[in-house]
Amino acid sequence: MGTTIDRETFINLCDTNLKLVRTEYGLTQDEMAFIIGISKKTLVDIEKGRRSLGWMGSVALCHIFQDSDVIAGVFGGQPTDIVMTLAFTGRPIRYPSVTSKKAWWTVLYENEQFVIEQNIISQHFRLLTKDGRRVLSSFDLDEVLPIFNGSKTGGR
């Protein structure tokens, strides 16, 4: 079982795995720094644990290297779901259809209209329509269940 990931944990995981992603792609420090938009000195400091990518740098890393096996292993598939969940926590958003691999998800509940899945790594939940369109992502199942059960407000 994974633990709930907040922004700080997300950033720390990105910081910790930056060098592994760089190595996975066979990039030099100069190349990696250019790709994610930071200086080589900043990259070296992050790799040595003296600085952090911060939110924007972590999002850039995860977006640019979304097909990384390292990142998939850390976040349970492509990091788009976790980034969107963290970015829109407490705010409604209409998501496009979900196309990510089902291997990272466990179906918890299903009814005529919706499916609730939980990510096996990050433990966050997503509510999908039967045709695969994401309605909501959250770390709080109690935020997802009211919509699943027929309340449009989600208890808010």
PDB file of C-alpha atoms in Angstrom:
ATOM      1  CA  MET A   1       0.000   0.000   0.000  1.00  0.00           C
ATOM      2  CA  GLY A   2       1.287   3.465  -0.880  1.00  0.00           C
ATOM      3  CA  THR A   3       0.785   6.574   1.157  1.00  0.00           C
ATOM      4  CA  THR A   4      -1.177   9.690   0.320  1.00  0.00           C
ATOM      5  CA  ILE A   5       0.895  12.114  -1.709  1.00  0.00           C
ATOM      6  CA  ASP A   6       0.650  15.855  -1.148  1.00  0.00           C
ATOM      7  CA  ARG A   7       2.506  18.547  -3.104  1.00  0.00           C
ATOM      8  CA  GLU A   8       5.517  18.469  -0.778  1.00  0.00           C
ATOM      9  CA  THR A   9       5.846  14.685  -1.087  1.00  0.00           C
ATOM     10  CA  PHE A  10       5.363  14.901  -4.861  1.00  0.00           C
ATOM     11  CA  ILE A  11       8.161  17.480  -5.130  1.00  0.00           C
ATOM     12  CA  ASN A  12      10.463  15.428  -2.872  1.00  0.00           C
ATOM     13  CA  LEU A  13       9.873  12.323  -4.991  1.00  0.00           C
ATOM     14  CA  CYS A  14      10.676  14.279  -8.145  1.00  0.00           C
ATOM     15  CA  ASP A  15      13.845  15.692  -6.551  1.00  0.00           C
ATOM     16  CA  THR A  16      14.939  12.228  -5.412  1.00  0.00           C
ATOM     17  CA  ASN A  17      14.347  10.622  -8.804  1.00  0.00           C
ATOM     18  CA  LEU A  18      15.629  13.403 -11.074  1.00  0.00           C
ATOM     19  CA  LYS A  19      19.044  11.790 -11.568  1.00  0.00           C
ATOM     20  CA  LEU A  20      17.476   8.370 -12.238  1.00  0.00           C
ATOM     21  CA  VAL A  21      15.263   9.873 -14.954  1.00  0.00           C
ATOM     22  CA  ARG A  22      18.255  11.656 -16.461  1.00  0.00           C
ATOM     23  CA  THR A  23      20.229   8.404 -16.449  1.00  0.00           C
ATOM     24  CA  GLU A  24      17.271   6.464 -17.886  1.00  0.00           C
ATOM     25  CA  TYR A  25      17.199   8.822 -20.878  1.00  0.00           C
ATOM     26  CA  GLY A  26      21.014   8.882 -21.222  1.00  0.00           C
ATOM     27  CA  LEU A  27      21.216  12.653 -20.788  1.00  0.00           C
ATOM     28  CA  THR A  28      24.115  14.741 -19.553  1.00  0.00           C
ATOM     29  CA  GLN A  29      23.527  17.268 -16.800  1.00  0.00           C
ATOM     30  CA  ASP A  30      23.741  20.062 -19.386  1.00  0.00           C
ATOM     31  CA  GLU A  31      21.122  18.396 -21.589  1.00  0.00           C
ATOM     32  CA  MET A  32      18.759  17.651 -18.713  1.00  0.00           C
ATOM     33  CA  ALA A  33      19.056  21.174 -17.322  1.00  0.00           C
ATOM     34  CA  PHE A  34      18.199  22.636 -20.717  1.00  0.00           C
ATOM     35  CA  ILE A  35      15.260  20.278 -21.256  1.00  0.00           C
ATOM     36  CA  ILE A  36      13.553  21.110 -17.944  1.00  0.00           C
ATOM     37  CA  GLY A  37      14.503  24.788 -18.053  1.00  0.00           C
ATOM     38  CA  ILE A  38      16.978  25.181 -15.184  1.00  0.00           C
ATOM     39  CA  SER A  39      20.675  25.930 -14.952  1.00  0.00           C
ATOM     40  CA  LYS A  40      23.230  23.136 -14.754  1.00  0.00           C
ATOM     41  CA  LYS A  41      24.287  24.438 -11.328  1.00  0.00           C
ATOM     42  CA  THR A  42      20.695  24.183 -10.076  1.00  0.00           C
ATOM     43  CA  LEU A  43      20.410  20.659 -11.499  1.00  0.00           C
ATOM     44  CA  VAL A  44      23.634  19.593  -9.769  1.00  0.00           C
ATOM     45  CA  ASP A  45      22.409  21.102  -6.491  1.00  0.00           C
ATOM     46  CA  ILE A  46      19.090  19.229  -6.802  1.00  0.00           C
ATOM     47  CA  GLU A  47      20.844  15.949  -7.560  1.00  0.00           C
ATOM     48  CA  LYS A  48      23.014  16.472  -4.466  1.00  0.00           C
ATOM     49  CA  GLY A  49      19.997  17.269  -2.285  1.00  0.00           C
ATOM     50  CA  ARG A  50      20.878  20.933  -1.697  1.00  0.00           C
ATOM     51  CA  ARG A  51      17.990  22.439  -3.710  1.00  0.00           C
ATOM     52  CA  SER A  52      14.582  21.459  -5.009  1.00  0.00           C
ATOM     53  CA  LEU A  53      12.784  21.451  -8.331  1.00  0.00           C
ATOM     54  CA  GLY A  54       9.784  23.017  -6.616  1.00  0.00           C
ATOM     55  CA  TRP A  55       6.252  22.609  -7.928  1.00  0.00           C
ATOM     56  CA  MET A  56       6.795  23.995 -11.447  1.00  0.00           C
ATOM     57  CA  GLY A  57      10.025  22.085 -12.015  1.00  0.00           C
ATOM     58  CA  SER A  58       8.455  18.861 -10.774  1.00  0.00           C
ATOM     59  CA  VAL A  59       5.448  19.329 -13.057  1.00  0.00           C
ATOM     60  CA  ALA A  60       7.804  20.041 -15.974  1.00  0.00           C
ATOM     61  CA  LEU A  61       9.845  16.917 -15.208  1.00  0.00           C
ATOM     62  CA  CYS A  62       6.740  14.734 -15.035  1.00  0.00           C
ATOM     63  CA  HIS A  63       5.183  16.191 -18.149  1.00  0.00           C
ATOM     64  CA  ILE A  64       8.285  16.082 -20.323  1.00  0.00           C
ATOM     65  CA  PHE A  65       9.260  12.601 -19.129  1.00  0.00           C
ATOM     66  CA  GLN A  66       5.736  11.216 -18.736  1.00  0.00           C
ATOM     67  CA  ASP A  67       6.727   7.954 -20.443  1.00  0.00           C
ATOM     68  CA  SER A  68       9.630   7.336 -18.060  1.00  0.00           C
ATOM     69  CA  ASP A  69       9.677   3.922 -16.401  1.00  0.00           C
ATOM     70  CA  VAL A  70      11.256   5.544 -13.339  1.00  0.00           C
ATOM     71  CA  ILE A  71       8.392   8.040 -13.011  1.00  0.00           C
ATOM     72  CA  ALA A  72       5.808   5.322 -13.712  1.00  0.00           C
ATOM     73  CA  GLY A  73       7.281   3.268 -10.892  1.00  0.00           C
ATOM     74  CA  VAL A  74       7.203   6.189  -8.479  1.00  0.00           C
ATOM     75  CA  PHE A  75       3.670   7.420  -9.236  1.00  0.00           C
ATOM     76  CA  GLY A  76       1.900   4.337 -10.556  1.00  0.00           C
ATOM     77  CA  GLY A  77       1.775   5.033 -14.281  1.00  0.00           C
ATOM     78  CA  GLN A  78       1.915   8.258 -16.203  1.00  0.00           C
ATOM     79  CA  PRO A  79       2.103  11.136 -13.717  1.00  0.00           C
ATOM     80  CA  THR A  80      -0.683  13.177 -15.329  1.00  0.00           C
ATOM     81  CA  ASP A  81      -3.301  11.894 -12.879  1.00  0.00           C
ATOM     82  CA  ILE A  82      -1.294  12.751  -9.770  1.00  0.00           C
ATOM     83  CA  VAL A  83      -0.321  16.192 -11.134  1.00  0.00           C
ATOM     84  CA  MET A  84      -3.939  16.996 -11.988  1.00  0.00           C
ATOM     85  CA  THR A  85      -5.144  15.729  -8.618  1.00  0.00           C
ATOM     86  CA  LEU A  86      -2.638  17.899  -6.770  1.00  0.00           C
ATOM     87  CA  ALA A  87      -3.240  20.922  -9.013  1.00  0.00           C
ATOM     88  CA  PHE A  88      -7.023  20.847  -8.683  1.00  0.00           C
ATOM     89  CA  THR A  89      -7.425  19.596  -5.124  1.00  0.00           C
ATOM     90  CA  GLY A  90     -10.671  21.115  -3.834  1.00  0.00           C
ATOM     91  CA  ARG A  91     -11.594  22.561  -7.223  1.00  0.00           C
ATOM     92  CA  PRO A  92     -13.938  21.062  -9.822  1.00  0.00           C
ATOM     93  CA  ILE A  93     -12.546  20.247 -13.251  1.00  0.00           C
ATOM     94  CA  ARG A  94     -13.940  18.476 -16.281  1.00  0.00           C
ATOM     95  CA  TYR A  95     -11.395  15.935 -17.455  1.00  0.00           C
ATOM     96  CA  PRO A  96     -11.017  14.447 -20.935  1.00  0.00           C
ATOM     97  CA  SER A  97     -11.405  10.690 -21.493  1.00  0.00           C
ATOM     98  CA  VAL A  98      -8.970   8.491 -19.599  1.00  0.00           C
ATOM     99  CA  THR A  99      -6.518   6.495 -21.682  1.00  0.00           C
ATOM    100  CA  SER A 100      -3.924   5.464 -19.074  1.00  0.00           C
ATOM    101  CA  LYS A 101      -3.036   1.848 -18.443  1.00  0.00           C
ATOM    102  CA  LYS A 102      -5.427  -0.059 -16.216  1.00  0.00           C
ATOM    103  CA  ALA A 103      -2.542  -1.997 -14.614  1.00  0.00           C
ATOM    104  CA  TRP A 104      -2.034   0.836 -12.134  1.00  0.00           C
ATOM    105  CA  TRP A 105      -5.683   0.958 -11.066  1.00  0.00           C
ATOM    106  CA  THR A 106      -7.970  -1.208  -8.957  1.00  0.00           C
ATOM    107  CA  VAL A 107     -11.726  -0.945  -9.462  1.00  0.00           C
ATOM    108  CA  LEU A 108     -13.334  -0.331  -6.067  1.00  0.00           C
ATOM    109  CA  TYR A 109     -16.949   0.358  -6.991  1.00  0.00           C
ATOM    110  CA  GLU A 110     -19.042   0.240 -10.124  1.00  0.00           C
ATOM    111  CA  ASN A 111     -22.656   1.176 -10.827  1.00  0.00           C
ATOM    112  CA  GLU A 112     -24.723   1.860 -13.939  1.00  0.00           C
ATOM    113  CA  GLN A 113     -23.179   5.322 -14.404  1.00  0.00           C
ATOM    114  CA  PHE A 114     -19.731   5.415 -12.759  1.00  0.00           C
ATOM    115  CA  VAL A 115     -16.600   3.511 -11.795  1.00  0.00           C
ATOM    116  CA  ILE A 116     -14.369   4.393  -8.830  1.00  0.00           C
ATOM    117  CA  GLU A 117     -10.760   3.287  -9.211  1.00  0.00           C
ATOM    118  CA  GLN A 118      -7.809   3.613  -6.841  1.00  0.00           C
ATOM    119  CA  ASN A 119      -4.200   3.947  -7.945  1.00  0.00           C
ATOM    120  CA  ILE A 120      -2.127   1.106  -6.506  1.00  0.00           C
ATOM    121  CA  ILE A 121       0.920   3.320  -5.915  1.00  0.00           C
ATOM    122  CA  SER A 122      -0.274   6.796  -4.917  1.00  0.00           C
ATOM    123  CA  GLN A 123      -3.580   5.535  -3.479  1.00  0.00           C
ATOM    124  CA  HIS A 124      -5.571   8.428  -4.990  1.00  0.00           C
ATOM    125  CA  PHE A 125      -9.042   7.792  -6.362  1.00  0.00           C
ATOM    126  CA  ARG A 126     -10.605   8.677  -9.668  1.00  0.00           C
ATOM    127  CA  LEU A 127     -14.266   8.687 -10.610  1.00  0.00           C
ATOM    128  CA  LEU A 128     -14.895   7.715 -14.224  1.00  0.00           C
ATOM    129  CA  THR A 129     -18.028   7.607 -16.303  1.00  0.00           C
ATOM    130  CA  LYS A 130     -18.775   4.225 -17.844  1.00  0.00           C
ATOM    131  CA  ASP A 131     -17.297   5.471 -21.143  1.00  0.00           C
ATOM    132  CA  GLY A 132     -13.985   6.329 -19.439  1.00  0.00           C
ATOM    133  CA  ARG A 133     -14.307  10.094 -18.942  1.00  0.00           C
ATOM    134  CA  ARG A 134     -12.740  11.253 -15.700  1.00  0.00           C
ATOM    135  CA  VAL A 135     -15.131  13.218 -13.506  1.00  0.00           C
ATOM    136  CA  LEU A 136     -13.006  13.719 -10.405  1.00  0.00           C
ATOM    137  CA  SER A 137      -9.684  12.749  -8.839  1.00  0.00           C
ATOM    138  CA  SER A 138      -9.126  12.978  -5.103  1.00  0.00           C
ATOM    139  CA  PHE A 139      -7.205  11.472  -2.217  1.00  0.00           C
ATOM    140  CA  ASP A 140     -10.439  11.490  -0.219  1.00  0.00           C
ATOM    141  CA  LEU A 141     -12.891   8.714  -1.067  1.00  0.00           C
ATOM    142  CA  ASP A 142     -15.574  10.614   0.862  1.00  0.00           C
ATOM    143  CA  GLU A 143     -15.284  13.373  -1.749  1.00  0.00           C
ATOM    144  CA  VAL A 144     -15.868  10.879  -4.588  1.00  0.00           C
ATOM    145  CA  LEU A 145     -18.639   8.708  -3.114  1.00  0.00           C
ATOM    146  CA  PRO A 146     -21.455  11.328  -3.039  1.00  0.00           C
ATOM    147  CA  ILE A 147     -21.121  11.913  -6.781  1.00  0.00           C
ATOM    148  CA  PHE A 148     -20.906   8.166  -7.387  1.00  0.00           C
ATOM    149  CA  ASN A 149     -24.062   7.706  -5.308  1.00  0.00           C
ATOM    150  CA  GLY A 150     -26.028  10.340  -7.222  1.00  0.00           C
ATOM    151  CA  SER A 151     -25.399  13.691  -5.511  1.00  0.00           C
ATOM    152  CA  LYS A 152     -24.175  16.222  -8.086  1.00  0.00           C
ATOM    153  CA  THR A 153     -22.700  18.511  -5.432  1.00  0.00           C
ATOM    154  CA  GLY A 154     -20.441  15.881  -3.946  1.00  0.00           C
ATOM    155  CA  GLY A 155     -21.527  16.936  -0.493  1.00  0.00           C
ATOM    156  CA  ARG A 156     -20.441  20.534  -0.980  1.00  0.00           C
TER     157      ARG A 156
END
